[in-house]
Amino acid sequence: MELKNKNAVIYGAAGAIGSSVAIAFAKEGARVFLAGRTRSKLEIIANQIIADGGRAEIAEVDALNKDQVETQLTKMLFRAGSIDISFNAISINDMQGAPLIAMEYDQFILPIITAMTSHFITTTAAVKHMSNKAGGVILAITANAARKPYNDSGGFGVACAAIEGYCRQLSLEAGKKNIRVVCIRSAGSPDSQGVDKVFTLHAKNAGITCGEFEDNFAERTMLKRLPRLREIANTAVLMASDKASAITAAVINATCGELAD
């Protein structure tokens, strides 16, 4: 097991990416702490993990609330003894489907503010606690829009670019404490409800079906397909494991070749 005896906190654990990563972490031996705002949704994921023989605990936490995040990490440290992995997968409330000139400022800026607020709060709190045991891993998730502009994506790509820039800066400072910071960049998993919704929106603007939009998108990639949730989760497992111990300040390309690094 790649994450045996590791303790991981996942923010946005009830979402498609967060839950997939939490389940994958648990299967690899990690004790997962599922953090999110809706207890009933977290319980579904926790029950699934426990039924499969894993270890999971839940906490109602708003990743935009500094006091709630720090209180939860303090409790986690007391219960588990260490915080080894922190992964932020919360929704950044982006609005897509319109060009920038047709958007209101609040619509554009919201995902950027949400992303920066939640990542700053969760990562700085994690670094403080990880420093006590001299080591840990902080993971983030972005999309190909961070590097390549797409029509009608609003503030989403800008927010993703901001996350990646923040991770690079944090890597420099956290590295002195033996804490690695890695960002995973996806092209969007079509088996995620959120991605399917966005694809449907862009397909409508293009005058085609969602299936046609996905096929056209996939055709542009080198692997002629898009990454599935399980593949993103597997990438997170690898980056969180000791097998990636030399990797930090990196954006891992999990776009199936939509981008070339």
Tab-separated table of N, CA and C in Angstrom, residues 92-114 153-156 159:
chain	number	residue	atom	x	y	z
A	92	ILE	N	-14.798	26.074	-7.161
A	92	ILE	CA	-14.409	27.485	-7.088
A	92	ILE	C	-15.506	28.399	-7.640
A	93	ASN	N	-16.684	27.843	-7.863
A	93	ASN	CA	-17.857	28.652	-8.223
A	93	ASN	C	-17.660	29.471	-9.503
A	94	ASP	N	-17.049	28.851	-10.515
A	94	ASP	CA	-16.828	29.559	-11.773
A	94	ASP	C	-18.081	29.556	-12.640
A	95	MET	N	-18.238	30.611	-13.415
A	95	MET	CA	-19.323	30.708	-14.370
A	95	MET	C	-18.736	30.730	-15.768
A	96	GLN	N	-19.149	29.789	-16.598
A	96	GLN	CA	-18.647	29.709	-17.960
A	96	GLN	C	-19.801	29.840	-18.948
A	97	GLY	N	-19.450	30.019	-20.205
A	97	GLY	CA	-20.472	30.077	-21.249
A	97	GLY	C	-20.650	31.432	-21.884
A	98	ALA	N	-19.887	32.439	-21.415
A	98	ALA	CA	-20.006	33.779	-21.977
A	98	ALA	C	-18.619	34.402	-22.103
A	99	PRO	N	-18.406	35.269	-23.090
A	99	PRO	CA	-17.113	35.953	-23.208
A	99	PRO	C	-16.920	36.943	-22.070
A	100	LEU	N	-15.686	37.317	-21.816
A	100	LEU	CA	-15.383	38.222	-20.718
A	100	LEU	C	-16.141	39.542	-20.823
A	101	ILE	N	-16.272	40.069	-22.032
A	101	ILE	CA	-16.913	41.373	-22.201
A	101	ILE	C	-18.410	41.313	-21.920
A	102	ALA	N	-18.972	40.098	-21.822
A	102	ALA	CA	-20.394	39.954	-21.534
A	102	ALA	C	-20.649	39.609	-20.063
A	103	MET	N	-19.555	39.512	-19.292
A	103	MET	CA	-19.683	39.125	-17.897
A	103	MET	C	-19.645	40.329	-16.971
A	104	GLU	N	-20.272	40.167	-15.815
A	104	GLU	CA	-20.136	41.150	-14.756
A	104	GLU	C	-18.825	40.887	-14.011
A	105	TYR	N	-18.270	41.912	-13.425
A	105	TYR	CA	-17.007	41.768	-12.701
A	105	TYR	C	-17.108	40.706	-11.613
A	106	ASP	N	-18.200	40.715	-10.859
A	106	ASP	CA	-18.369	39.758	-9.765
A	106	ASP	C	-18.364	38.319	-10.269
A	107	GLN	N	-18.928	38.089	-11.440
A	107	GLN	CA	-18.956	36.750	-12.015
A	107	GLN	C	-17.551	36.292	-12.404
A	108	PHE	N	-16.762	37.219	-12.911
A	108	PHE	CA	-15.396	36.889	-13.326
A	108	PHE	C	-14.486	36.646	-12.130
A	109	ILE	N	-14.587	37.504	-11.137
A	109	ILE	CA	-13.610	37.476	-10.041
A	109	ILE	C	-13.904	36.414	-8.993
A	110	LEU	N	-15.162	35.966	-8.888
A	110	LEU	CA	-15.539	35.027	-7.830
A	110	LEU	C	-14.669	33.774	-7.790
A	111	PRO	N	-14.450	33.060	-8.920
A	111	PRO	CA	-13.623	31.845	-8.829
A	111	PRO	C	-12.179	32.127	-8.440
A	112	ILE	N	-11.665	33.284	-8.815
A	112	ILE	CA	-10.293	33.638	-8.477
A	112	ILE	C	-10.169	33.887	-6.982
A	113	ILE	N	-11.108	34.640	-6.440
A	113	ILE	CA	-11.104	34.916	-5.002
A	113	ILE	C	-11.323	33.625	-4.209
A	114	THR	N	-12.268	32.812	-4.668
A	114	THR	CA	-12.564	31.553	-3.975
A	114	THR	C	-11.347	30.641	-3.952
A	153	SER	N	-14.618	30.791	-21.141
A	153	SER	CA	-14.309	30.084	-19.888
A	153	SER	C	-14.308	31.011	-18.677
A	154	GLY	N	-14.615	32.280	-18.885
A	154	GLY	CA	-14.740	33.204	-17.771
A	154	GLY	C	-13.465	33.309	-16.949
A	155	GLY	N	-13.631	33.299	-15.632
A	155	GLY	CA	-12.479	33.413	-14.747
A	155	GLY	C	-11.868	32.079	-14.368
A	156	PHE	N	-12.372	30.979	-14.953
A	156	PHE	CA	-11.913	29.648	-14.552
A	156	PHE	C	-10.425	29.436	-14.830
A	159	ALA	N	-8.244	31.532	-12.610
A	159	ALA	CA	-8.187	30.983	-11.251
A	159	ALA	C	-7.238	29.789	-11.197
